[in-house]
PDB file of C-alpha atoms and ligand atoms in Angstrom:
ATOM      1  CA  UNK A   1       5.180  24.722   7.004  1.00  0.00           C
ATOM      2  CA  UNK A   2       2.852  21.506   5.977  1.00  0.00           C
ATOM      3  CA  UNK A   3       1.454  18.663   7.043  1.00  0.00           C
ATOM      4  CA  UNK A   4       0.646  15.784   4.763  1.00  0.00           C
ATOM      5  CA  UNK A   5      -1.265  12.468   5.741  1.00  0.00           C
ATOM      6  CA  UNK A   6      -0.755   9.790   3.214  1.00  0.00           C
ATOM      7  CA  UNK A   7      -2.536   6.525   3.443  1.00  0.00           C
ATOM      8  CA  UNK A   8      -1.283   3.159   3.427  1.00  0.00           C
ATOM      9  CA  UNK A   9      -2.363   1.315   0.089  1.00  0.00           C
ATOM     10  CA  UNK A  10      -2.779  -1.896  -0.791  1.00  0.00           C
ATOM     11  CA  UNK A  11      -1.338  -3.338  -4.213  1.00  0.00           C
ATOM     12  CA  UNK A  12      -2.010  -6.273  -6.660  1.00  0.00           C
ATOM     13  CA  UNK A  13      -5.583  -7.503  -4.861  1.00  0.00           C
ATOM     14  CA  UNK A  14      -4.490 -10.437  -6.485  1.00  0.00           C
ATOM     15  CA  UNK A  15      -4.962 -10.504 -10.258  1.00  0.00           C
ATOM     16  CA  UNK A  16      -3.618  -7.301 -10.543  1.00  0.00           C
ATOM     17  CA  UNK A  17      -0.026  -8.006 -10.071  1.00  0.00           C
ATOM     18  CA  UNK A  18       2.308  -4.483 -10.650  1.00  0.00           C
ATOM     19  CA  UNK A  19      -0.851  -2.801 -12.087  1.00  0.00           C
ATOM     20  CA  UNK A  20      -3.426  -2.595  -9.121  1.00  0.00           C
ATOM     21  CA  UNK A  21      -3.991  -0.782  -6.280  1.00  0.00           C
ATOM     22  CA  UNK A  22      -6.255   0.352  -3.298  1.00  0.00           C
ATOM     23  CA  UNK A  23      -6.273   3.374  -0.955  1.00  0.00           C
ATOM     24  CA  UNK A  24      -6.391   2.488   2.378  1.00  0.00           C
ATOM     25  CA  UNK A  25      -8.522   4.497   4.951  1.00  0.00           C
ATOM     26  CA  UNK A  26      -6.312   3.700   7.972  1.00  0.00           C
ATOM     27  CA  UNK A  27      -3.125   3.302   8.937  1.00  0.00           C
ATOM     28  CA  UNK A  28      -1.327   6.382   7.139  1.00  0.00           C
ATOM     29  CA  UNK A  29       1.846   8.238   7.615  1.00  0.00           C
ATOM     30  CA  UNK A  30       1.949  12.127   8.561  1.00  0.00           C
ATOM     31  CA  UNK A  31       4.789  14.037   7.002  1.00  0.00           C
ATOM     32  CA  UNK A  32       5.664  17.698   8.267  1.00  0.00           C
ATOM     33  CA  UNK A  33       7.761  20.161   5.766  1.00  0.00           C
ATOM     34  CA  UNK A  34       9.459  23.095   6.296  1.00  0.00           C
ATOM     35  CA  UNK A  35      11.986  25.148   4.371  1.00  0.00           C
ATOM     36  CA  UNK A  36      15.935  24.940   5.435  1.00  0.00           C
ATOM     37  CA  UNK A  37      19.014  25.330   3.899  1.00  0.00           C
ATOM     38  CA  UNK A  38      19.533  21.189   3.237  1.00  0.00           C
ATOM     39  CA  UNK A  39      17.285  18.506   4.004  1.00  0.00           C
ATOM     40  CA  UNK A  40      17.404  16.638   7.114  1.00  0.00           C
ATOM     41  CA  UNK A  41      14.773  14.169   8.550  1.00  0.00           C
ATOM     42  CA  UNK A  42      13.656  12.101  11.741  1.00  0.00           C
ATOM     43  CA  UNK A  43      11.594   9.055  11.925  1.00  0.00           C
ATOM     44  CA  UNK A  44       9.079   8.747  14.237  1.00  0.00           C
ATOM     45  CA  UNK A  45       6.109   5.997  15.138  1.00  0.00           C
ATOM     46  CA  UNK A  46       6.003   2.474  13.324  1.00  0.00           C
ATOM     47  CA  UNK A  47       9.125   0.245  12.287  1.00  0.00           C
ATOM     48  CA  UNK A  48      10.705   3.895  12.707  1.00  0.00           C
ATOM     49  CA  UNK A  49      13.894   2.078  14.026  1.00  0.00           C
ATOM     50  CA  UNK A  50      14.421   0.708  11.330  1.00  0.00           C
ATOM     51  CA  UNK A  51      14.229   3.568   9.032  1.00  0.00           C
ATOM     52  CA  UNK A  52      17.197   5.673   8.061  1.00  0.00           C
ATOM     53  CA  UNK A  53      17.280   9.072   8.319  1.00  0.00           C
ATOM     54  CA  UNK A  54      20.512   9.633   6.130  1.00  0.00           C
ATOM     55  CA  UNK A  55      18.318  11.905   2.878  1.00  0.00           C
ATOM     56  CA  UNK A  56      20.623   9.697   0.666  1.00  0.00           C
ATOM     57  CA  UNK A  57      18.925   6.380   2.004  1.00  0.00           C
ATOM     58  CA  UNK A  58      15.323   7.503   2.989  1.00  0.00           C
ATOM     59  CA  UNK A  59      12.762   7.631   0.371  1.00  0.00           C
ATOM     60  CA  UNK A  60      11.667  11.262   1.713  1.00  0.00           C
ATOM     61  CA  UNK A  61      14.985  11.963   0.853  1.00  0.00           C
ATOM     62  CA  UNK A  62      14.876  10.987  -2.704  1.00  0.00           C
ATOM     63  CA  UNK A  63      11.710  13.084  -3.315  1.00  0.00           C
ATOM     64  CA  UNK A  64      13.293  16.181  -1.846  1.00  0.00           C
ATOM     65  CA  UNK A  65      16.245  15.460  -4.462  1.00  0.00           C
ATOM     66  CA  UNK A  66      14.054  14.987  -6.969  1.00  0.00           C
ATOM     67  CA  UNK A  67      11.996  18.052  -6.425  1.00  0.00           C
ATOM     68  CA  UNK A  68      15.065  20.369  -5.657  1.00  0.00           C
ATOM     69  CA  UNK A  69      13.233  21.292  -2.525  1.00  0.00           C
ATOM     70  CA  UNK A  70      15.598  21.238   0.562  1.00  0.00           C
ATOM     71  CA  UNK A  71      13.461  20.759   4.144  1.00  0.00           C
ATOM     72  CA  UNK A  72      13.434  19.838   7.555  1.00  0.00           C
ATOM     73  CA  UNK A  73      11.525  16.789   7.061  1.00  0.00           C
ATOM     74  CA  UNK A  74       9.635  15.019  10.038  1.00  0.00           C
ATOM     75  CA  UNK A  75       7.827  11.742   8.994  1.00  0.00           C
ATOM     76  CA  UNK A  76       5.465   9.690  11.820  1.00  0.00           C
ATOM     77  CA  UNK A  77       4.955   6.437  10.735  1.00  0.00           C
ATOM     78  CA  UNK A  78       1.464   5.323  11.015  1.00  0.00           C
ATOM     79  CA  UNK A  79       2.577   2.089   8.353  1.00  0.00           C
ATOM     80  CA  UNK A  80       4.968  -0.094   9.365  1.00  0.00           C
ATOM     81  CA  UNK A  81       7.953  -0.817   7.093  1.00  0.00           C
ATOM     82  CA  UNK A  82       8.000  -4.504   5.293  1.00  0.00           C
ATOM     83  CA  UNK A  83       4.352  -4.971   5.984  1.00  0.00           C
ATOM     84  CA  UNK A  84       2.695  -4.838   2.260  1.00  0.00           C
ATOM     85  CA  UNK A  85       0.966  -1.806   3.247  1.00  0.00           C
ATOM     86  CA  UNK A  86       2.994   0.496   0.744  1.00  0.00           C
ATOM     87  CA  UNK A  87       4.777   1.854   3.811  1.00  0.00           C
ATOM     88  CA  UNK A  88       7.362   3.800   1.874  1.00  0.00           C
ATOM     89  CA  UNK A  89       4.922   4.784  -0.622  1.00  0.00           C
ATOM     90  CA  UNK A  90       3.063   6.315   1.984  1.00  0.00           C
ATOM     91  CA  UNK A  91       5.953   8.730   2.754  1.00  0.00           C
ATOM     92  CA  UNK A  92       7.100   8.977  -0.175  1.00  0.00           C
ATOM     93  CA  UNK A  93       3.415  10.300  -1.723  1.00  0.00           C
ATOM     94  CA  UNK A  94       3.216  12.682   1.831  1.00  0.00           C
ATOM     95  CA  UNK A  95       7.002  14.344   1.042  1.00  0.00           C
ATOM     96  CA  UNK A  96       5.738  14.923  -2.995  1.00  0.00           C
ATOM     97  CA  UNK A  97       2.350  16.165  -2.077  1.00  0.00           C
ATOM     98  CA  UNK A  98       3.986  18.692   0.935  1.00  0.00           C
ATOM     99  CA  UNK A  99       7.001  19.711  -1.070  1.00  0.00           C
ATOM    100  CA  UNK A 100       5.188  20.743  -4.096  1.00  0.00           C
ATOM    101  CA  UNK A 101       3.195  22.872  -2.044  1.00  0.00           C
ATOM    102  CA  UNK A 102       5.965  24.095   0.281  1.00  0.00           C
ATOM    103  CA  UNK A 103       8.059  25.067  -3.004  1.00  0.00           C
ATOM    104  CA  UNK A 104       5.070  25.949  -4.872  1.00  0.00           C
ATOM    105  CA  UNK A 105       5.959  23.890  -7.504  1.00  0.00           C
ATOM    106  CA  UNK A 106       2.850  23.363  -9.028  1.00  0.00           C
ATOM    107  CA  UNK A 107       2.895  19.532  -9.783  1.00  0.00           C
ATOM    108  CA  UNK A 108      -0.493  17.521 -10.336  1.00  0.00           C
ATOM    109  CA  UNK A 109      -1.143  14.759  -8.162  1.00  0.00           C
ATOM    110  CA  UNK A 110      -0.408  12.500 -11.503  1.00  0.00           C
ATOM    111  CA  UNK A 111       2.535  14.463 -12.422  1.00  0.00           C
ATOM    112  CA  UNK A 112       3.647  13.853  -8.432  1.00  0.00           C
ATOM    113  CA  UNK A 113       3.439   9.768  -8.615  1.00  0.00           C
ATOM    114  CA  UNK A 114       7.096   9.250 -11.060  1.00  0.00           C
ATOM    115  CA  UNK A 115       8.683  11.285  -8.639  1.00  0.00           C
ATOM    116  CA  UNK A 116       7.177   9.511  -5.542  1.00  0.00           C
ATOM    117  CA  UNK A 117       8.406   6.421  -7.145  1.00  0.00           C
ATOM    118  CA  UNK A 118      11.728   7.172  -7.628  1.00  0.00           C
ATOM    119  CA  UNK A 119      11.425   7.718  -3.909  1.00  0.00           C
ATOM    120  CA  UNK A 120      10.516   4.200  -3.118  1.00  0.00           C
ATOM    121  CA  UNK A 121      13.139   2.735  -5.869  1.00  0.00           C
ATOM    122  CA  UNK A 122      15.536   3.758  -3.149  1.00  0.00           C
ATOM    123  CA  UNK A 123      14.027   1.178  -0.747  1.00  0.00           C
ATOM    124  CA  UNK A 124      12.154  -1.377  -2.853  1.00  0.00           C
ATOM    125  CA  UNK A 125      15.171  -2.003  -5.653  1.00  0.00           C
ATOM    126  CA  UNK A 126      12.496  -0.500  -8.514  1.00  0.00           C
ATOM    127  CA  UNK A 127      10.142   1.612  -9.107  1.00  0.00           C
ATOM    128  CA  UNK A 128       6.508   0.658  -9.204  1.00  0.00           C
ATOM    129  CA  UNK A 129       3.711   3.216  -9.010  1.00  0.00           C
ATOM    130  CA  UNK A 130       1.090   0.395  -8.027  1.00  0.00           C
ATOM    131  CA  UNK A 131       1.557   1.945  -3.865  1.00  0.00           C
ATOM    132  CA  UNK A 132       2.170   5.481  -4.771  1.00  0.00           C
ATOM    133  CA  UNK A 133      -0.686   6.211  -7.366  1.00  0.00           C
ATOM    134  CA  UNK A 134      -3.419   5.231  -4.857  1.00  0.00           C
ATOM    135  CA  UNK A 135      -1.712   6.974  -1.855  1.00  0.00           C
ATOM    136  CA  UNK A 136      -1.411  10.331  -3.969  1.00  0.00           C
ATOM    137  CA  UNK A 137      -5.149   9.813  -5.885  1.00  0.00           C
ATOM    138  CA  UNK A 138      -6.770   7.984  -3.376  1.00  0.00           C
ATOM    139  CA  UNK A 139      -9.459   4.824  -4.706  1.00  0.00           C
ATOM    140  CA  UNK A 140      -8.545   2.111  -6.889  1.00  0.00           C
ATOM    141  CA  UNK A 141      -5.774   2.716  -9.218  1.00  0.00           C
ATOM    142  CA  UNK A 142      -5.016   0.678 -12.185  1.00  0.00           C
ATOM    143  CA  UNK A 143      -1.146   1.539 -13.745  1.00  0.00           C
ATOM    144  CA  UNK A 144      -0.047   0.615 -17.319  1.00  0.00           C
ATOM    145  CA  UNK A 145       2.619   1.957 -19.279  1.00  0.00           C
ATOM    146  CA  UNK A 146      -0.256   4.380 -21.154  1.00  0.00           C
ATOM    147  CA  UNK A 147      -0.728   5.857 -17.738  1.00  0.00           C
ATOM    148  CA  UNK A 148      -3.193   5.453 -14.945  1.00  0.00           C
ATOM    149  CA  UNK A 149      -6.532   4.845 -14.231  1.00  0.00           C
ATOM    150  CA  UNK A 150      -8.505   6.302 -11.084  1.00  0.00           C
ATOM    151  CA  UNK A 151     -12.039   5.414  -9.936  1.00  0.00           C
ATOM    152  CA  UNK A 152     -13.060   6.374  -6.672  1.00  0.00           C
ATOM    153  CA  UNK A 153     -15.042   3.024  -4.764  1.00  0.00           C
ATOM    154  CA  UNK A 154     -16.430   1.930  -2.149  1.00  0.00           C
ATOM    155  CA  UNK A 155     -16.303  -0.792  -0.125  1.00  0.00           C
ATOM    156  CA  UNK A 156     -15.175  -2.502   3.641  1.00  0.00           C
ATOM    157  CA  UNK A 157     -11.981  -4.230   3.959  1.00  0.00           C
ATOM    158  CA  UNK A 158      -9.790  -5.675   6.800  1.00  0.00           C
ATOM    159  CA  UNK A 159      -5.953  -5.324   6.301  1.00  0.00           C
ATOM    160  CA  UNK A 160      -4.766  -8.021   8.433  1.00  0.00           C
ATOM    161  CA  UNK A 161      -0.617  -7.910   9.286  1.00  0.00           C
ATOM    162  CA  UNK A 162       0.738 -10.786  11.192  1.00  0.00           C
ATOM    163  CA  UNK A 163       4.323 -10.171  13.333  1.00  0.00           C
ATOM    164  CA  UNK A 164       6.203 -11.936  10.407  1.00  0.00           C
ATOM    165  CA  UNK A 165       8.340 -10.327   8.093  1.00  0.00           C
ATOM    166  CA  UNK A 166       8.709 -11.125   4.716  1.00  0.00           C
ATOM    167  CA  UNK A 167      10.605  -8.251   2.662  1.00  0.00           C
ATOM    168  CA  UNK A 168       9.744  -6.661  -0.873  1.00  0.00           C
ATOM    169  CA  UNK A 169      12.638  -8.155  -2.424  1.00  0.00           C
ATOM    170  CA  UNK A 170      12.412 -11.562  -0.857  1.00  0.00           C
ATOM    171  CA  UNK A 171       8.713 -11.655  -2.438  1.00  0.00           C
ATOM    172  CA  UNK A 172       9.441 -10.079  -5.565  1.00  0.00           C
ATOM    173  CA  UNK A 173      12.526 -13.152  -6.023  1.00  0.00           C
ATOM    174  CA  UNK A 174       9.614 -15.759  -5.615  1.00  0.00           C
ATOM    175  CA  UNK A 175       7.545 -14.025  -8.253  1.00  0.00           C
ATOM    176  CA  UNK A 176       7.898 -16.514 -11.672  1.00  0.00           C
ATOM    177  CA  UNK A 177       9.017 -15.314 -14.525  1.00  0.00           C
ATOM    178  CA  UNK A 178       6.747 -17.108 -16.518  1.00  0.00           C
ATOM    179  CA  UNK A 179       3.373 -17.999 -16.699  1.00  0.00           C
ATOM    180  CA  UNK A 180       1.049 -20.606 -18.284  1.00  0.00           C
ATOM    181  CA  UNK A 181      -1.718 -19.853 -21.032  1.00  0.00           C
ATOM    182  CA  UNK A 182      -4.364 -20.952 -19.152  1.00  0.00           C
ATOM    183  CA  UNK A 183      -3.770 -19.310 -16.404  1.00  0.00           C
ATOM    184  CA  UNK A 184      -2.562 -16.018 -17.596  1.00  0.00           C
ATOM    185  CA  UNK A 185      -6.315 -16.211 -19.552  1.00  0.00           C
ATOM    186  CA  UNK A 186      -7.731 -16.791 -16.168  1.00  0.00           C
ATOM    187  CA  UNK A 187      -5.908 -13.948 -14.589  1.00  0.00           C
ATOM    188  CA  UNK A 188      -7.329 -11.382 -16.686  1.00  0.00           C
ATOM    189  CA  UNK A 189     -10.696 -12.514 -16.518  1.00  0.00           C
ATOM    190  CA  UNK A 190     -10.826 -12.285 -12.912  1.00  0.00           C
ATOM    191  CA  UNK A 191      -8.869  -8.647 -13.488  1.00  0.00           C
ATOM    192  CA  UNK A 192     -11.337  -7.599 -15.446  1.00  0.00           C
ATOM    193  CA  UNK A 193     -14.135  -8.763 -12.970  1.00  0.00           C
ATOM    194  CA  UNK A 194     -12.621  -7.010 -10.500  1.00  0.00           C
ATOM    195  CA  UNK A 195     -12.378  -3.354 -12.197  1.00  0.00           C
ATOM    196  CA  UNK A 196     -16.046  -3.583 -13.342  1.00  0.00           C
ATOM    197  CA  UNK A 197     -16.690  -4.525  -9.464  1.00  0.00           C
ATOM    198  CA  UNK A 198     -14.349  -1.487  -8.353  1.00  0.00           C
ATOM    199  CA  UNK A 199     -16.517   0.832 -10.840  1.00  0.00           C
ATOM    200  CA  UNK A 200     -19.724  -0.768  -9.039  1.00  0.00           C
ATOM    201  CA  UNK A 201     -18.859  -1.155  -5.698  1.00  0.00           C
ATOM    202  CA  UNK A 202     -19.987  -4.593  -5.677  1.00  0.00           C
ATOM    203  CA  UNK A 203     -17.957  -6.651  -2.784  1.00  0.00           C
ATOM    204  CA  UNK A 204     -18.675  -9.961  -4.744  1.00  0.00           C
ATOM    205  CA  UNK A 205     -17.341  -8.524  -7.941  1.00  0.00           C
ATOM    206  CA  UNK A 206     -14.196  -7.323  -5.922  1.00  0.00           C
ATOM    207  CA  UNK A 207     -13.930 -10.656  -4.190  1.00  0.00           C
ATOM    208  CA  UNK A 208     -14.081 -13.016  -6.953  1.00  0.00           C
ATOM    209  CA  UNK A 209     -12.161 -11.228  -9.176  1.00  0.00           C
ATOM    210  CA  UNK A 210      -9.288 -11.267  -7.036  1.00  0.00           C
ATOM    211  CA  UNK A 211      -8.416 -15.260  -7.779  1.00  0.00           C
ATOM    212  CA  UNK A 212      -5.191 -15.229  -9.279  1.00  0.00           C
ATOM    213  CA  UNK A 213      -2.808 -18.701  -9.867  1.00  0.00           C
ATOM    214  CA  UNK A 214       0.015 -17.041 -10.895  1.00  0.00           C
ATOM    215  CA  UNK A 215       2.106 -14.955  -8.195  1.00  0.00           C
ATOM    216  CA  UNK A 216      -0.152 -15.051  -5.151  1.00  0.00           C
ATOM    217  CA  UNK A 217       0.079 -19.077  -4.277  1.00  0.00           C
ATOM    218  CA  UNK A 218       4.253 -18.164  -4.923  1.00  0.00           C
ATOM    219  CA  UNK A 219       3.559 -15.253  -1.974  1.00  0.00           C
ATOM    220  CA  UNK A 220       1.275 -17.245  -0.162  1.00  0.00           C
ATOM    221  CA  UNK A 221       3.754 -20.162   0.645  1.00  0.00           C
ATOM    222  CA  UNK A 222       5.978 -17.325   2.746  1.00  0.00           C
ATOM    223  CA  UNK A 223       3.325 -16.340   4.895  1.00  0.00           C
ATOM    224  CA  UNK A 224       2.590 -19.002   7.586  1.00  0.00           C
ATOM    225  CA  UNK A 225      -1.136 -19.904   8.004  1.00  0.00           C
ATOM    226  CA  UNK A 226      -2.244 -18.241   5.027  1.00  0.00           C
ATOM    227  CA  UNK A 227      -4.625 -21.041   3.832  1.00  0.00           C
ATOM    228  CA  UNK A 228      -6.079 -21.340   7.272  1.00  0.00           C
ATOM    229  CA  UNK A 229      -6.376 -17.356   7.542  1.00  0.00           C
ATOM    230  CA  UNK A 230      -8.187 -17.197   4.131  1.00  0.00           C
ATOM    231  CA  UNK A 231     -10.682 -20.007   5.069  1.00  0.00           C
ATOM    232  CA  UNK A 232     -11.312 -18.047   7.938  1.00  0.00           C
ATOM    233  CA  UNK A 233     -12.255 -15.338   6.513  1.00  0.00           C
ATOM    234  CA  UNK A 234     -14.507 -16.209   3.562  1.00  0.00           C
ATOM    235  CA  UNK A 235     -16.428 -18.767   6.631  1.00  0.00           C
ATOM    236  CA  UNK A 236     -17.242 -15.428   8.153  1.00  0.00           C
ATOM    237  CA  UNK A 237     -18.348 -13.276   5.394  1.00  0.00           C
ATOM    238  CA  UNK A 238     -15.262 -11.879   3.185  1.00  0.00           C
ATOM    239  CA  UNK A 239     -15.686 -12.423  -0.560  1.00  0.00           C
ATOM    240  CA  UNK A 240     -12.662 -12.596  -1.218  1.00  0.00           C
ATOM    241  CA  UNK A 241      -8.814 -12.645   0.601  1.00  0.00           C
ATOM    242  CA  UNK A 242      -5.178 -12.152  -1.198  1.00  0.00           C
ATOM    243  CA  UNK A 243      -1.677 -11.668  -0.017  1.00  0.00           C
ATOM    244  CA  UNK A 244      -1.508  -7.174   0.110  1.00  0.00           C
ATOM    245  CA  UNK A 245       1.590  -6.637  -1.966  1.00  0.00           C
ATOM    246  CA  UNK A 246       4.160  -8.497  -0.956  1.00  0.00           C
ATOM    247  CA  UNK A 247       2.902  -9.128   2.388  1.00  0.00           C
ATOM    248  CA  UNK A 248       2.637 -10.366   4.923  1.00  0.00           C
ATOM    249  CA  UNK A 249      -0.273  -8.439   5.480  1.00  0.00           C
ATOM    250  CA  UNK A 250      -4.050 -10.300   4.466  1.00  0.00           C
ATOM    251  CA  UNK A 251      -6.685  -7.981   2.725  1.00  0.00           C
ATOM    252  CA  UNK A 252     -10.256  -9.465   2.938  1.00  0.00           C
ATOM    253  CA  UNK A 253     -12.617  -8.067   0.836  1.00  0.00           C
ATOM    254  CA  UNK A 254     -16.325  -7.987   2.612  1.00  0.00           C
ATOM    255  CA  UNK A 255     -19.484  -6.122   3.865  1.00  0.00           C
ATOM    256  CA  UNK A 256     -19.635  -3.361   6.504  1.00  0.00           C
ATOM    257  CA  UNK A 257     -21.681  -5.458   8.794  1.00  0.00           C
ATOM    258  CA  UNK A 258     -19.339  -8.269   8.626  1.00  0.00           C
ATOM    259  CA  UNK A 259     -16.571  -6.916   8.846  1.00  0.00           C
ATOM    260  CA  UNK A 260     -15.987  -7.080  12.622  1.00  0.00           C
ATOM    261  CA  UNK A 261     -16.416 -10.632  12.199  1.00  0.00           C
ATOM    262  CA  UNK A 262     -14.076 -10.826   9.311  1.00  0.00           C
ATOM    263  CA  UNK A 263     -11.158  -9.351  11.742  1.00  0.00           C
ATOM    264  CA  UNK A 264     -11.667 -11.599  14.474  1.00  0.00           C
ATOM    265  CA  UNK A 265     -11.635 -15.042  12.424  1.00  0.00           C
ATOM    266  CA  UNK A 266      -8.409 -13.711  10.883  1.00  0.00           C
ATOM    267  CA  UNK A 267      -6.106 -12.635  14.238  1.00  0.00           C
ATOM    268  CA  UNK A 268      -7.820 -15.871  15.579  1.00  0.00           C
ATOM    269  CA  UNK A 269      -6.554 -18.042  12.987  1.00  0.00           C
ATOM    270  CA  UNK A 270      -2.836 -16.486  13.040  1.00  0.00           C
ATOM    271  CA  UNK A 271      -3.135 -16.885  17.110  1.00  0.00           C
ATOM    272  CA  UNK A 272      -3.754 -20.742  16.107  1.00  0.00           C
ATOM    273  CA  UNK A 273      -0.502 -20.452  14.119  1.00  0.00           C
ATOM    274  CA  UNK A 274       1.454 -18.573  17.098  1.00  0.00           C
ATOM    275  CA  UNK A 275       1.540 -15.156  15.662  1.00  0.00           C
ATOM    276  CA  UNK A 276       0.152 -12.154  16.443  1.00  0.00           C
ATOM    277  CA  UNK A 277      -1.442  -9.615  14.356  1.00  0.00           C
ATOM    278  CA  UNK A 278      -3.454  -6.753  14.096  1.00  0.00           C
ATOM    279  CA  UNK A 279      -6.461  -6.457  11.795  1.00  0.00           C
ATOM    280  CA  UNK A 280      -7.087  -2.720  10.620  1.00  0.00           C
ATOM    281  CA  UNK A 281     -10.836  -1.988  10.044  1.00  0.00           C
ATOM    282  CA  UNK A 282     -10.969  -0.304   6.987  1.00  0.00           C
ATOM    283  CA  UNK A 283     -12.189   0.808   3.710  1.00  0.00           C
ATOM    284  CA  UNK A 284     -10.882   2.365   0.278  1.00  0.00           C
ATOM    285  CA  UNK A 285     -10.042   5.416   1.102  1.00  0.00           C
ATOM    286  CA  UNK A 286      -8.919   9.286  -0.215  1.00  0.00           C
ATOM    287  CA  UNK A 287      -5.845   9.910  -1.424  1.00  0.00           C
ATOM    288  CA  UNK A 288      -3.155  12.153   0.696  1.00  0.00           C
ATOM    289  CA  UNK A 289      -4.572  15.357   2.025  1.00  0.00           C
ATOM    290  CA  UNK A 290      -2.264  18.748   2.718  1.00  0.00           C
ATOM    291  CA  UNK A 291      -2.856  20.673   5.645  1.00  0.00           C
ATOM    292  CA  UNK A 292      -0.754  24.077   5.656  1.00  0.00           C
ATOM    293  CA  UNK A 293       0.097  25.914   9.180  1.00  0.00           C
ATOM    294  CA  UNK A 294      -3.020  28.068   9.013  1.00  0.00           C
ATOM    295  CA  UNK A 295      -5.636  25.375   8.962  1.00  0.00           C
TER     296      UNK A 295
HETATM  297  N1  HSE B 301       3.474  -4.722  -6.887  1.00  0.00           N
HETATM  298  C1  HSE B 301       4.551  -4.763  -5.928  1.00  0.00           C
HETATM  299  C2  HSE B 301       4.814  -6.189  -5.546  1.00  0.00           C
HETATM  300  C3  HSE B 301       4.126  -3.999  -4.715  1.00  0.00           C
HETATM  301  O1  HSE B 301       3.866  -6.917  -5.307  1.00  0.00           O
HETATM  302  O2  HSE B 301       5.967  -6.604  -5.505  1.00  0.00           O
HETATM  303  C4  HSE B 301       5.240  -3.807  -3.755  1.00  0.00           C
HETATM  304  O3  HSE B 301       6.124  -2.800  -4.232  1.00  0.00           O
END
């Protein structure tokens, strides 16, 4: 038997649209493995009503196909589905990382993420590795076509979600299909800035380099107060705030000692709106870590 607890992850930051993504330290979803004749799984924990536990529909499900590796799968949602918090990912990277091991299949971490992604092709309608690669490596993740990139990093965040719900492939319909010169030029300065900040752990970098005019303003106009939640945020401290993935959920870039601060201007400014939210205290974080029966 095996416990894995994959971390939520946070995709795009912005200029990084498909190709970037963070680790999150907190929330994260615990998987629990064990060998049985077919696979079977239960939800438990966040948004778990609304996750099926038919293997054909689940995500978990599509891993254990993938990997020939029937289980008794339990998942506990510590992510809640359609948040922007690579939910899906996050079980999806926990069923790779425990079935390899339970099967003793023998799969690298990088040779783990296609397979995780098929998983969440199920749910999200296609497979992008920008959620699974950090949950599986942990730190910032940049993935091309020529593979992926993985730099561990440091630095405080606040993952804001607000109770909205915007969906995957609502957000991915407003995403344009095509861009302007100038501001795909723009775009991969401020990617650029942001990768050298990742490699430096420089909050500023991070922050500034997150400005991007092409998909996140299209995002942005789905999640109600945005503007007024971003303001908030830099007034306090953050260097820098973007739509996480789809969304709804905020990620504010900013440092340690202001990141209390940072939390509180942005559940106050969604409370102005009328929604609630929760603001998780965080950090980039490791990537999914296996704990067999012994330990
Ligand atoms: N890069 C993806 C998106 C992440 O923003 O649509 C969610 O799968």
């Amino acid at each position: 038997m095996f416990t894995v607890r994959a971390p939520a992850s946070s995709a795009n930051l912005g200029s990084g649209f498909d190709v970037f993504g963070i680790a999150l330290g907190r929330p994260a979803d615990v998987v629990r493995v064990e060998r049985a004749p077919e696979t079977t799984i239960t939800v438990t924990g966040a948004g778990s009503q609304y996750i099926p536990e038919d293997p054909e529909r689940n995500t978990v499900g599509a891993v254990a196909e993938a990997l020939d590796a029937p289980a008794r799968i339990q998942i506990d949602k510590g992510v809640r589905p359609s948040s922007g918090l690579g939910s899906s990912a996050a079980s999806a990277a926990a069923a790779a990382v425990a079935l390899n091991a339970l099967y003793d299949r023998g799969l690298s971490r990088e040779e783990l993420v296609p397979i995780a992604a098929e998983g969440e092709a199920l749910v999200s309608g296609a497979a992008h590795s920008d959620n699974v690669a950090p949950s599986l490596l942990g730190g910032f993740t940049i993935v091309t076509e020529g593979g992926i990139t993985q730099v561990d990093a440091s630095l405080s965040l606040v993952a804001c979600l607000p109770e909205i719900n915007v969906s995957t492939r609502d957000a991915r319909k407003v995403v344009p299909e095509r861009a302007e010169m100038a501001d795909i030029v723009s775009t991969v300065g401020h990617a650029a800035t942001l990768a050298v900040g990742m490699a430096r752990d420089d909050p500023d970098l991070v922050g500034r380099g997150m400005d991007d005019g092409i998909v996140t303003p299209e995002r942005a106009a789905l999640i109600r107060g945005y503007d007024d939640v971003r303001d908030a945020a830099l007034a306090v401290g953050a260097t820098g705030v973007t739509v996480s993935g789809a969304g709804p959920t905020l990620l504010a870039v900013c440092r340690e000692p202001d990141r209390r601060a940072v939390a509180s201007a942005m559940m106050d400014a969604f409370d102005d709106h009328g929604i609630e939210s929760r603001a998780y205290q965080t950090e980039v974080g490791a990537g999914a870590q296996l704990y067999s029966d012994a330990e």
